[in-house]
mmCIF file with all atom_site columns, C-alpha atoms in Angstrom:
data_model
loop_
_atom_site.group_PDB
_atom_site.id
_atom_site.type_symbol
_atom_site.label_atom_id
_atom_site.label_alt_id
_atom_site.label_comp_id
_atom_site.label_asym_id
_atom_site.label_entity_id
_atom_site.label_seq_id
_atom_site.pdbx_PDB_ins_code
_atom_site.Cartn_x
_atom_site.Cartn_y
_atom_site.Cartn_z
_atom_site.occupancy
_atom_site.B_iso_or_equiv
_atom_site.pdbx_formal_charge
_atom_site.auth_seq_id
_atom_site.auth_comp_id
_atom_site.auth_asym_id
_atom_site.auth_atom_id
_atom_site.pdbx_PDB_model_num
ATOM 1   C CA . MET A 1 1   ? 25.812  -29.083 -22.377 1.00 0.00 ? 1   MET A CA 1
ATOM 2   C CA . LEU A 1 2   ? 24.022  -26.576 -20.135 1.00 0.00 ? 2   LEU A CA 1
ATOM 3   C CA . MET A 1 3   ? 20.386  -27.298 -19.398 1.00 0.00 ? 3   MET A CA 1
ATOM 4   C CA . PRO A 1 4   ? 18.030  -24.353 -20.044 1.00 0.00 ? 4   PRO A CA 1
ATOM 5   C CA . VAL A 1 5   ? 16.937  -22.551 -16.894 1.00 0.00 ? 5   VAL A CA 1
ATOM 6   C CA . ASP A 1 6   ? 13.225  -22.587 -16.178 1.00 0.00 ? 6   ASP A CA 1
ATOM 7   C CA . PRO A 1 7   ? 12.251  -18.881 -16.207 1.00 0.00 ? 7   PRO A CA 1
ATOM 8   C CA . THR A 1 8   ? 9.609   -19.546 -13.568 1.00 0.00 ? 8   THR A CA 1
ATOM 9   C CA . SER A 1 9   ? 12.177  -20.955 -11.111 1.00 0.00 ? 9   SER A CA 1
ATOM 10  C CA . ARG A 1 10  ? 12.926  -17.456 -9.853  1.00 0.00 ? 10  ARG A CA 1
ATOM 11  C CA . TYR A 1 11  ? 9.516   -17.601 -8.154  1.00 0.00 ? 11  TYR A CA 1
ATOM 12  C CA . ASP A 1 12  ? 10.302  -20.812 -6.239  1.00 0.00 ? 12  ASP A CA 1
ATOM 13  C CA . ALA A 1 13  ? 11.207  -18.946 -3.043  1.00 0.00 ? 13  ALA A CA 1
ATOM 14  C CA . VAL A 1 14  ? 7.860   -17.126 -3.176  1.00 0.00 ? 14  VAL A CA 1
ATOM 15  C CA . TRP A 1 15  ? 6.029   -20.434 -3.615  1.00 0.00 ? 15  TRP A CA 1
ATOM 16  C CA . ARG A 1 16  ? 7.801   -21.886 -0.611  1.00 0.00 ? 16  ARG A CA 1
ATOM 17  C CA . ARG A 1 17  ? 7.179   -18.817 1.560   1.00 0.00 ? 17  ARG A CA 1
ATOM 18  C CA . ALA A 1 18  ? 3.475   -18.672 0.567   1.00 0.00 ? 18  ALA A CA 1
ATOM 19  C CA . GLU A 1 19  ? 2.849   -22.426 0.870   1.00 0.00 ? 19  GLU A CA 1
ATOM 20  C CA . PRO A 1 20  ? 1.253   -22.260 4.360   1.00 0.00 ? 20  PRO A CA 1
ATOM 21  C CA . TYR A 1 21  ? -1.466  -20.004 2.905   1.00 0.00 ? 21  TYR A CA 1
ATOM 22  C CA . MET A 1 22  ? -2.243  -22.376 0.028   1.00 0.00 ? 22  MET A CA 1
ATOM 23  C CA . ARG A 1 23  ? -4.205  -24.939 2.057   1.00 0.00 ? 23  ARG A CA 1
ATOM 24  C CA . ALA A 1 24  ? -7.405  -22.873 2.127   1.00 0.00 ? 24  ALA A CA 1
ATOM 25  C CA . ARG A 1 25  ? -10.139 -23.367 -0.461  1.00 0.00 ? 25  ARG A CA 1
ATOM 26  C CA . LYS A 1 26  ? -8.093  -25.836 -2.567  1.00 0.00 ? 26  LYS A CA 1
ATOM 27  C CA . ASN A 1 27  ? -5.643  -23.087 -3.482  1.00 0.00 ? 27  ASN A CA 1
ATOM 28  C CA . ASP A 1 28  ? -2.899  -25.699 -3.480  1.00 0.00 ? 28  ASP A CA 1
ATOM 29  C CA . VAL A 1 29  ? -4.655  -26.975 -6.636  1.00 0.00 ? 29  VAL A CA 1
ATOM 30  C CA . HIS A 1 30  ? -6.151  -23.777 -8.031  1.00 0.00 ? 30  HIS A CA 1
ATOM 31  C CA . VAL A 1 31  ? -3.079  -21.556 -7.780  1.00 0.00 ? 31  VAL A CA 1
ATOM 32  C CA . PRO A 1 32  ? -0.535  -23.844 -9.518  1.00 0.00 ? 32  PRO A CA 1
ATOM 33  C CA . LEU A 1 33  ? -2.989  -24.456 -12.365 1.00 0.00 ? 33  LEU A CA 1
ATOM 34  C CA . SER A 1 34  ? -3.704  -20.721 -12.658 1.00 0.00 ? 34  SER A CA 1
ATOM 35  C CA . PHE A 1 35  ? 0.030   -19.979 -12.563 1.00 0.00 ? 35  PHE A CA 1
ATOM 36  C CA . ALA A 1 36  ? 0.514   -22.305 -15.549 1.00 0.00 ? 36  ALA A CA 1
ATOM 37  C CA . TRP A 1 37  ? -2.259  -20.511 -17.429 1.00 0.00 ? 37  TRP A CA 1
ATOM 38  C CA . ALA A 1 38  ? -0.585  -17.196 -16.611 1.00 0.00 ? 38  ALA A CA 1
ATOM 39  C CA . GLN A 1 39  ? 2.650   -18.405 -18.200 1.00 0.00 ? 39  GLN A CA 1
ATOM 40  C CA . ARG A 1 40  ? 0.760   -19.333 -21.372 1.00 0.00 ? 40  ARG A CA 1
ATOM 41  C CA . LEU A 1 41  ? -0.965  -15.947 -21.412 1.00 0.00 ? 41  LEU A CA 1
ATOM 42  C CA . LEU A 1 42  ? 2.389   -14.211 -20.981 1.00 0.00 ? 42  LEU A CA 1
ATOM 43  C CA . GLU A 1 43  ? 3.755   -16.056 -24.014 1.00 0.00 ? 43  GLU A CA 1
ATOM 44  C CA . ALA A 1 44  ? 0.774   -14.761 -25.995 1.00 0.00 ? 44  ALA A CA 1
ATOM 45  C CA . HIS A 1 45  ? 1.239   -11.241 -24.564 1.00 0.00 ? 45  HIS A CA 1
ATOM 46  C CA . PRO A 1 46  ? 5.003   -10.628 -24.316 1.00 0.00 ? 46  PRO A CA 1
ATOM 47  C CA . GLU A 1 47  ? 4.370   -6.922  -23.741 1.00 0.00 ? 47  GLU A CA 1
ATOM 48  C CA . ALA A 1 48  ? 3.023   -7.707  -20.250 1.00 0.00 ? 48  ALA A CA 1
ATOM 49  C CA . ASP A 1 49  ? 5.279   -7.730  -17.184 1.00 0.00 ? 49  ASP A CA 1
ATOM 50  C CA . ARG A 1 50  ? 6.164   -11.366 -16.429 1.00 0.00 ? 50  ARG A CA 1
ATOM 51  C CA . ASN A 1 51  ? 7.179   -10.702 -12.830 1.00 0.00 ? 51  ASN A CA 1
ATOM 52  C CA . ILE A 1 52  ? 4.079   -8.736  -11.909 1.00 0.00 ? 52  ILE A CA 1
ATOM 53  C CA . VAL A 1 53  ? 1.660   -11.189 -13.536 1.00 0.00 ? 53  VAL A CA 1
ATOM 54  C CA . SER A 1 54  ? 3.428   -14.282 -12.186 1.00 0.00 ? 54  SER A CA 1
ATOM 55  C CA . LEU A 1 55  ? 3.685   -12.984 -8.635  1.00 0.00 ? 55  LEU A CA 1
ATOM 56  C CA . ALA A 1 56  ? 0.139   -11.627 -8.596  1.00 0.00 ? 56  ALA A CA 1
ATOM 57  C CA . ILE A 1 57  ? -1.407  -14.899 -9.755  1.00 0.00 ? 57  ILE A CA 1
ATOM 58  C CA . LEU A 1 58  ? 0.751   -16.837 -7.305  1.00 0.00 ? 58  LEU A CA 1
ATOM 59  C CA . LEU A 1 59  ? -0.399  -14.685 -4.366  1.00 0.00 ? 59  LEU A CA 1
ATOM 60  C CA . HIS A 1 60  ? -3.845  -13.481 -5.453  1.00 0.00 ? 60  HIS A CA 1
ATOM 61  C CA . ASP A 1 61  ? -5.874  -15.858 -3.258  1.00 0.00 ? 61  ASP A CA 1
ATOM 62  C CA . ILE A 1 62  ? -3.674  -16.297 -0.191  1.00 0.00 ? 62  ILE A CA 1
ATOM 63  C CA . GLY A 1 63  ? -6.095  -14.065 1.724   1.00 0.00 ? 63  GLY A CA 1
ATOM 64  C CA . TRP A 1 64  ? -8.578  -16.959 1.911   1.00 0.00 ? 64  TRP A CA 1
ATOM 65  C CA . TYR A 1 65  ? -6.227  -18.360 4.568   1.00 0.00 ? 65  TYR A CA 1
ATOM 66  C CA . SER A 1 66  ? -7.609  -15.781 7.018   1.00 0.00 ? 66  SER A CA 1
ATOM 67  C CA . ILE A 1 67  ? -11.257 -16.804 6.533   1.00 0.00 ? 67  ILE A CA 1
ATOM 68  C CA . ASP A 1 68  ? -13.142 -19.734 8.041   1.00 0.00 ? 68  ASP A CA 1
ATOM 69  C CA . MET A 1 69  ? -13.793 -22.449 5.438   1.00 0.00 ? 69  MET A CA 1
ATOM 70  C CA . GLU A 1 70  ? -17.489 -22.615 6.295   1.00 0.00 ? 70  GLU A CA 1
ATOM 71  C CA . ASP A 1 71  ? -17.800 -18.871 5.642   1.00 0.00 ? 71  ASP A CA 1
ATOM 72  C CA . ILE A 1 72  ? -15.873 -19.280 2.389   1.00 0.00 ? 72  ILE A CA 1
ATOM 73  C CA . ILE A 1 73  ? -18.334 -21.881 1.102   1.00 0.00 ? 73  ILE A CA 1
ATOM 74  C CA . GLU A 1 74  ? -21.544 -20.359 2.483   1.00 0.00 ? 74  GLU A CA 1
ATOM 75  C CA . LYS A 1 75  ? -20.785 -16.687 1.771   1.00 0.00 ? 75  LYS A CA 1
ATOM 76  C CA . GLY A 1 76  ? -18.155 -16.825 -0.960  1.00 0.00 ? 76  GLY A CA 1
ATOM 77  C CA . PHE A 1 77  ? -20.196 -18.942 -3.356  1.00 0.00 ? 77  PHE A CA 1
ATOM 78  C CA . GLY A 1 78  ? -23.757 -17.811 -2.719  1.00 0.00 ? 78  GLY A CA 1
ATOM 79  C CA . PRO A 1 79  ? -25.949 -15.149 -4.344  1.00 0.00 ? 79  PRO A CA 1
ATOM 80  C CA . ASN A 1 80  ? -24.043 -11.956 -5.259  1.00 0.00 ? 80  ASN A CA 1
ATOM 81  C CA . MET A 1 81  ? -20.882 -13.841 -4.306  1.00 0.00 ? 81  MET A CA 1
ATOM 82  C CA . MET A 1 82  ? -18.519 -11.412 -6.021  1.00 0.00 ? 82  MET A CA 1
ATOM 83  C CA . GLN A 1 83  ? -19.768 -8.622  -3.768  1.00 0.00 ? 83  GLN A CA 1
ATOM 84  C CA . SER A 1 84  ? -19.916 -10.619 -0.539  1.00 0.00 ? 84  SER A CA 1
ATOM 85  C CA . ASP A 1 85  ? -17.989 -9.444  2.514   1.00 0.00 ? 85  ASP A CA 1
ATOM 86  C CA . VAL A 1 86  ? -15.678 -12.455 2.397   1.00 0.00 ? 86  VAL A CA 1
ATOM 87  C CA . ARG A 1 87  ? -14.680 -11.634 -1.192  1.00 0.00 ? 87  ARG A CA 1
ATOM 88  C CA . PHE A 1 88  ? -13.547 -8.150  -0.167  1.00 0.00 ? 88  PHE A CA 1
ATOM 89  C CA . LEU A 1 89  ? -11.889 -9.553  2.938   1.00 0.00 ? 89  LEU A CA 1
ATOM 90  C CA . HIS A 1 90  ? -9.865  -12.168 1.048   1.00 0.00 ? 90  HIS A CA 1
ATOM 91  C CA . GLU A 1 91  ? -8.573  -9.429  -1.248  1.00 0.00 ? 91  GLU A CA 1
ATOM 92  C CA . SER A 1 92  ? -7.495  -7.100  1.561   1.00 0.00 ? 92  SER A CA 1
ATOM 93  C CA . GLU A 1 93  ? -5.983  -10.016 3.484   1.00 0.00 ? 93  GLU A CA 1
ATOM 94  C CA . GLY A 1 94  ? -4.181  -11.073 0.321   1.00 0.00 ? 94  GLY A CA 1
ATOM 95  C CA . VAL A 1 95  ? -2.621  -7.620  0.055   1.00 0.00 ? 95  VAL A CA 1
ATOM 96  C CA . ARG A 1 96  ? -1.607  -7.764  3.722   1.00 0.00 ? 96  ARG A CA 1
ATOM 97  C CA . LEU A 1 97  ? -0.105  -11.256 3.552   1.00 0.00 ? 97  LEU A CA 1
ATOM 98  C CA . SER A 1 98  ? 1.628   -10.730 0.203   1.00 0.00 ? 98  SER A CA 1
ATOM 99  C CA . ARG A 1 99  ? 3.835   -7.896  1.464   1.00 0.00 ? 99  ARG A CA 1
ATOM 100 C CA . PRO A 1 100 ? 5.972   -9.915  3.905   1.00 0.00 ? 100 PRO A CA 1
ATOM 101 C CA . VAL A 1 101 ? 6.140   -12.807 1.419   1.00 0.00 ? 101 VAL A CA 1
ATOM 102 C CA . LEU A 1 102 ? 7.577   -10.518 -1.257  1.00 0.00 ? 102 LEU A CA 1
ATOM 103 C CA . GLU A 1 103 ? 9.771   -8.537  1.114   1.00 0.00 ? 103 GLU A CA 1
ATOM 104 C CA . GLU A 1 104 ? 11.325  -11.680 2.561   1.00 0.00 ? 104 GLU A CA 1
ATOM 105 C CA . THR A 1 105 ? 12.002  -13.079 -0.911  1.00 0.00 ? 105 THR A CA 1
ATOM 106 C CA . GLY A 1 106 ? 13.783  -9.952  -2.101  1.00 0.00 ? 106 GLY A CA 1
ATOM 107 C CA . TRP A 1 107 ? 11.309  -8.131  -4.348  1.00 0.00 ? 107 TRP A CA 1
ATOM 108 C CA . SER A 1 108 ? 11.379  -4.357  -4.694  1.00 0.00 ? 108 SER A CA 1
ATOM 109 C CA . GLU A 1 109 ? 8.811   -1.954  -3.274  1.00 0.00 ? 109 GLU A CA 1
ATOM 110 C CA . ALA A 1 110 ? 7.657   -1.130  -6.817  1.00 0.00 ? 110 ALA A CA 1
ATOM 111 C CA . VAL A 1 111 ? 6.920   -4.798  -7.502  1.00 0.00 ? 111 VAL A CA 1
ATOM 112 C CA . ILE A 1 112 ? 5.185   -5.234  -4.130  1.00 0.00 ? 112 ILE A CA 1
ATOM 113 C CA . LEU A 1 113 ? 2.891   -2.279  -4.832  1.00 0.00 ? 113 LEU A CA 1
ATOM 114 C CA . ALA A 1 114 ? 2.117   -3.425  -8.381  1.00 0.00 ? 114 ALA A CA 1
ATOM 115 C CA . VAL A 1 115 ? 1.222   -6.919  -7.183  1.00 0.00 ? 115 VAL A CA 1
ATOM 116 C CA . ALA A 1 116 ? -0.932  -5.507  -4.365  1.00 0.00 ? 116 ALA A CA 1
ATOM 117 C CA . GLU A 1 117 ? -2.797  -3.279  -6.824  1.00 0.00 ? 117 GLU A CA 1
ATOM 118 C CA . ILE A 1 118 ? -3.878  -6.363  -8.777  1.00 0.00 ? 118 ILE A CA 1
ATOM 119 C CA . ILE A 1 119 ? -4.717  -8.528  -5.756  1.00 0.00 ? 119 ILE A CA 1
ATOM 120 C CA . ASP A 1 120 ? -6.861  -5.731  -4.276  1.00 0.00 ? 120 ASP A CA 1
ATOM 121 C CA . GLY A 1 121 ? -10.037 -6.037  -6.324  1.00 0.00 ? 121 GLY A CA 1
ATOM 122 C CA . HIS A 1 122 ? -9.149  -8.975  -8.563  1.00 0.00 ? 122 HIS A CA 1
ATOM 123 C CA . ASP A 1 123 ? -12.633 -10.439 -7.901  1.00 0.00 ? 123 ASP A CA 1
ATOM 124 C CA . THR A 1 124 ? -14.690 -7.415  -6.880  1.00 0.00 ? 124 THR A CA 1
ATOM 125 C CA . ARG A 1 125 ? -13.432 -4.559  -9.086  1.00 0.00 ? 125 ARG A CA 1
ATOM 126 C CA . PRO A 1 126 ? -15.703 -4.366  -12.157 1.00 0.00 ? 126 PRO A CA 1
ATOM 127 C CA . ASP A 1 127 ? -12.986 -3.546  -14.678 1.00 0.00 ? 127 ASP A CA 1
ATOM 128 C CA . PRO A 1 128 ? -9.281  -4.348  -14.974 1.00 0.00 ? 128 PRO A CA 1
ATOM 129 C CA . ARG A 1 129 ? -6.834  -1.467  -14.772 1.00 0.00 ? 129 ARG A CA 1
ATOM 130 C CA . HIS A 1 130 ? -4.270  -2.621  -17.357 1.00 0.00 ? 130 HIS A CA 1
ATOM 131 C CA . LEU A 1 131 ? -2.935  -5.599  -19.298 1.00 0.00 ? 131 LEU A CA 1
ATOM 132 C CA . ASN A 1 132 ? -1.201  -7.209  -16.315 1.00 0.00 ? 132 ASN A CA 1
ATOM 133 C CA . ASP A 1 133 ? -4.493  -7.092  -14.417 1.00 0.00 ? 133 ASP A CA 1
ATOM 134 C CA . ARG A 1 134 ? -6.355  -8.585  -17.392 1.00 0.00 ? 134 ARG A CA 1
ATOM 135 C CA . LEU A 1 135 ? -3.950  -11.505 -17.653 1.00 0.00 ? 135 LEU A CA 1
ATOM 136 C CA . VAL A 1 136 ? -4.205  -12.285 -13.937 1.00 0.00 ? 136 VAL A CA 1
ATOM 137 C CA . ARG A 1 137 ? -7.993  -12.228 -14.150 1.00 0.00 ? 137 ARG A CA 1
ATOM 138 C CA . ASP A 1 138 ? -7.961  -14.632 -17.095 1.00 0.00 ? 138 ASP A CA 1
ATOM 139 C CA . ALA A 1 139 ? -5.436  -16.960 -15.473 1.00 0.00 ? 139 ALA A CA 1
ATOM 140 C CA . ASP A 1 140 ? -7.588  -16.971 -12.327 1.00 0.00 ? 140 ASP A CA 1
ATOM 141 C CA . LYS A 1 141 ? -10.617 -18.093 -14.366 1.00 0.00 ? 141 LYS A CA 1
ATOM 142 C CA . LEU A 1 142 ? -9.120  -20.480 -16.932 1.00 0.00 ? 142 LEU A CA 1
ATOM 143 C CA . TRP A 1 143 ? -8.505  -23.335 -14.521 1.00 0.00 ? 143 TRP A CA 1
ATOM 144 C CA . ARG A 1 144 ? -12.280 -23.541 -13.913 1.00 0.00 ? 144 ARG A CA 1
ATOM 145 C CA . PHE A 1 145 ? -12.841 -24.922 -17.396 1.00 0.00 ? 145 PHE A CA 1
ATOM 146 C CA . SER A 1 146 ? -10.547 -27.936 -16.898 1.00 0.00 ? 146 SER A CA 1
ATOM 147 C CA . VAL A 1 147 ? -11.537 -31.361 -15.582 1.00 0.00 ? 147 VAL A CA 1
ATOM 148 C CA . THR A 1 148 ? -9.902  -30.444 -12.278 1.00 0.00 ? 148 THR A CA 1
ATOM 149 C CA . GLY A 1 149 ? -11.666 -27.098 -12.085 1.00 0.00 ? 149 GLY A CA 1
ATOM 150 C CA . VAL A 1 150 ? -15.085 -28.584 -12.772 1.00 0.00 ? 150 VAL A CA 1
ATOM 151 C CA . SER A 1 151 ? -14.435 -31.443 -10.334 1.00 0.00 ? 151 SER A CA 1
ATOM 152 C CA . VAL A 1 152 ? -13.474 -29.083 -7.516  1.00 0.00 ? 152 VAL A CA 1
ATOM 153 C CA . ALA A 1 153 ? -15.865 -26.190 -8.109  1.00 0.00 ? 153 ALA A CA 1
ATOM 154 C CA . CYS A 1 154 ? -19.026 -28.207 -8.714  1.00 0.00 ? 154 CYS A CA 1
ATOM 155 C CA . ASP A 1 155 ? -18.893 -29.163 -5.026  1.00 0.00 ? 155 ASP A CA 1
ATOM 156 C CA . TRP A 1 156 ? -18.408 -25.541 -3.970  1.00 0.00 ? 156 TRP A CA 1
ATOM 157 C CA . PHE A 1 157 ? -21.541 -24.591 -5.896  1.00 0.00 ? 157 PHE A CA 1
ATOM 158 C CA . LYS A 1 158 ? -23.479 -27.721 -4.858  1.00 0.00 ? 158 LYS A CA 1
ATOM 159 C CA . MET A 1 159 ? -23.914 -28.738 -8.502  1.00 0.00 ? 159 MET A CA 1
ATOM 160 C CA . THR A 1 160 ? -23.267 -31.805 -10.609 1.00 0.00 ? 160 THR A CA 1
ATOM 161 C CA . PRO A 1 161 ? -20.311 -31.577 -13.023 1.00 0.00 ? 161 PRO A CA 1
ATOM 162 C CA . ARG A 1 162 ? -22.775 -31.174 -15.897 1.00 0.00 ? 162 ARG A CA 1
ATOM 163 C CA . GLN A 1 163 ? -24.642 -28.351 -14.166 1.00 0.00 ? 163 GLN A CA 1
ATOM 164 C CA . TYR A 1 164 ? -21.397 -26.571 -13.413 1.00 0.00 ? 164 TYR A CA 1
ATOM 165 C CA . ALA A 1 165 ? -20.150 -27.021 -16.996 1.00 0.00 ? 165 ALA A CA 1
ATOM 166 C CA . ASP A 1 166 ? -23.418 -25.514 -18.222 1.00 0.00 ? 166 ASP A CA 1
ATOM 167 C CA . ARG A 1 167 ? -22.822 -22.562 -15.912 1.00 0.00 ? 167 ARG A CA 1
ATOM 168 C CA . LEU A 1 168 ? -19.320 -22.149 -17.345 1.00 0.00 ? 168 LEU A CA 1
ATOM 169 C CA . GLU A 1 169 ? -20.677 -21.907 -20.895 1.00 0.00 ? 169 GLU A CA 1
ATOM 170 C CA . HIS A 1 170 ? -21.989 -18.465 -19.978 1.00 0.00 ? 170 HIS A CA 1
ATOM 171 C CA . GLN A 1 171 ? -18.675 -17.445 -18.399 1.00 0.00 ? 171 GLN A CA 1
ATOM 172 C CA . VAL A 1 172 ? -16.464 -17.914 -21.468 1.00 0.00 ? 172 VAL A CA 1
ATOM 173 C CA . ALA A 1 173 ? -17.414 -14.433 -22.674 1.00 0.00 ? 173 ALA A CA 1
ATOM 174 C CA . GLN A 1 174 ? -16.327 -12.928 -19.329 1.00 0.00 ? 174 GLN A CA 1
ATOM 175 C CA . LEU A 1 175 ? -12.659 -13.571 -19.983 1.00 0.00 ? 175 LEU A CA 1
ATOM 176 C CA . GLU A 1 176 ? -10.651 -10.450 -20.724 1.00 0.00 ? 176 GLU A CA 1
ATOM 177 C CA . THR A 1 177 ? -8.511  -11.535 -23.671 1.00 0.00 ? 177 THR A CA 1
ATOM 178 C CA . GLU A 1 178 ? -9.347  -13.047 -27.024 1.00 0.00 ? 178 GLU A CA 1
ATOM 179 C CA . ILE A 1 179 ? -6.907  -15.910 -26.486 1.00 0.00 ? 179 ILE A CA 1
ATOM 180 C CA . GLY A 1 180 ? -8.320  -16.480 -23.007 1.00 0.00 ? 180 GLY A CA 1
ATOM 181 C CA . ARG A 1 181 ? -11.834 -16.847 -24.421 1.00 0.00 ? 181 ARG A CA 1
ATOM 182 C CA . GLN A 1 182 ? -10.536 -19.221 -27.089 1.00 0.00 ? 182 GLN A CA 1
ATOM 183 C CA . TRP A 1 183 ? -8.708  -21.395 -24.557 1.00 0.00 ? 183 TRP A CA 1
ATOM 184 C CA . ALA A 1 184 ? -11.674 -21.428 -22.181 1.00 0.00 ? 184 ALA A CA 1
ATOM 185 C CA . GLY A 1 185 ? -13.963 -22.727 -24.916 1.00 0.00 ? 185 GLY A CA 1
ATOM 186 C CA . GLU A 1 186 ? -11.467 -25.370 -25.995 1.00 0.00 ? 186 GLU A CA 1
ATOM 187 C CA . GLU A 1 187 ? -10.834 -26.490 -22.429 1.00 0.00 ? 187 GLU A CA 1
ATOM 188 C CA . LEU A 1 188 ? -14.535 -26.728 -21.620 1.00 0.00 ? 188 LEU A CA 1
ATOM 189 C CA . ARG A 1 189 ? -15.214 -28.846 -24.722 1.00 0.00 ? 189 ARG A CA 1
ATOM 190 C CA . ALA A 1 190 ? -12.392 -31.210 -23.723 1.00 0.00 ? 190 ALA A CA 1
ATOM 191 C CA . THR A 1 191 ? -13.725 -31.374 -20.157 1.00 0.00 ? 191 THR A CA 1
ATOM 192 C CA . ARG A 1 192 ? -17.240 -32.194 -21.323 1.00 0.00 ? 192 ARG A CA 1
ATOM 193 C CA . ALA A 1 193 ? -15.848 -35.049 -23.409 1.00 0.00 ? 193 ALA A CA 1
ATOM 194 C CA . ALA A 1 194 ? -13.559 -36.372 -20.667 1.00 0.00 ? 194 ALA A CA 1
ATOM 195 C CA . LEU A 1 195 ? -16.331 -36.365 -18.040 1.00 0.00 ? 195 LEU A CA 1
ATOM 196 C CA . MET A 1 196 ? -18.895 -37.842 -20.470 1.00 0.00 ? 196 MET A CA 1
ATOM 197 C CA . LEU A 1 197 ? -21.211 -34.911 -19.837 1.00 0.00 ? 197 LEU A CA 1
ATOM 198 C CA . HIS A 1 198 ? -23.120 -35.621 -23.037 1.00 0.00 ? 198 HIS A CA 1
ATOM 199 C CA . VAL A 1 199 ? -24.303 -38.807 -21.298 1.00 0.00 ? 199 VAL A CA 1
ATOM 200 C CA . ILE A 1 200 ? -24.478 -38.034 -17.579 1.00 0.00 ? 200 ILE A CA 1
#
């Protein structure tokens, strides 16, 4: 009997090629978790382009590799963080670094340009351009609501897990899709329970 082929395995070469860029800012944790959320979002939105969304979420934050970690923490998570210079820089560097990754793993120019369009502005552009962009934005955010996301990001923001979870309550409404907002709320409730945030 033939075993079913994992549809995400076609991205394995991209993962391997991009791996050196994943060590910055805990992207080796954030990106795989966001990629999994993207696959769930794609199941809920089959009209989206699986390749574009999957590749864009996989590569969206590789630009942090080009930025000093101290600058990432001090400038990327401070006041007006979504409009800080390092936010714009990580997007433009992500576009730059994603091209050779995709070229060397055999993707077409059309795919490369579509992925770059999403990476460029995924944090700083006020509004998404289309469904693929919306799904990448939601996948990028959904990991935050998990135990892992709270555990990692509370340190970035110099908060306790409870303080960071309280902050996330206000961010559920910022997700782009109805299902994304639903999942964010469910995930945050589970995280609060798992981390005993009603007690500590």
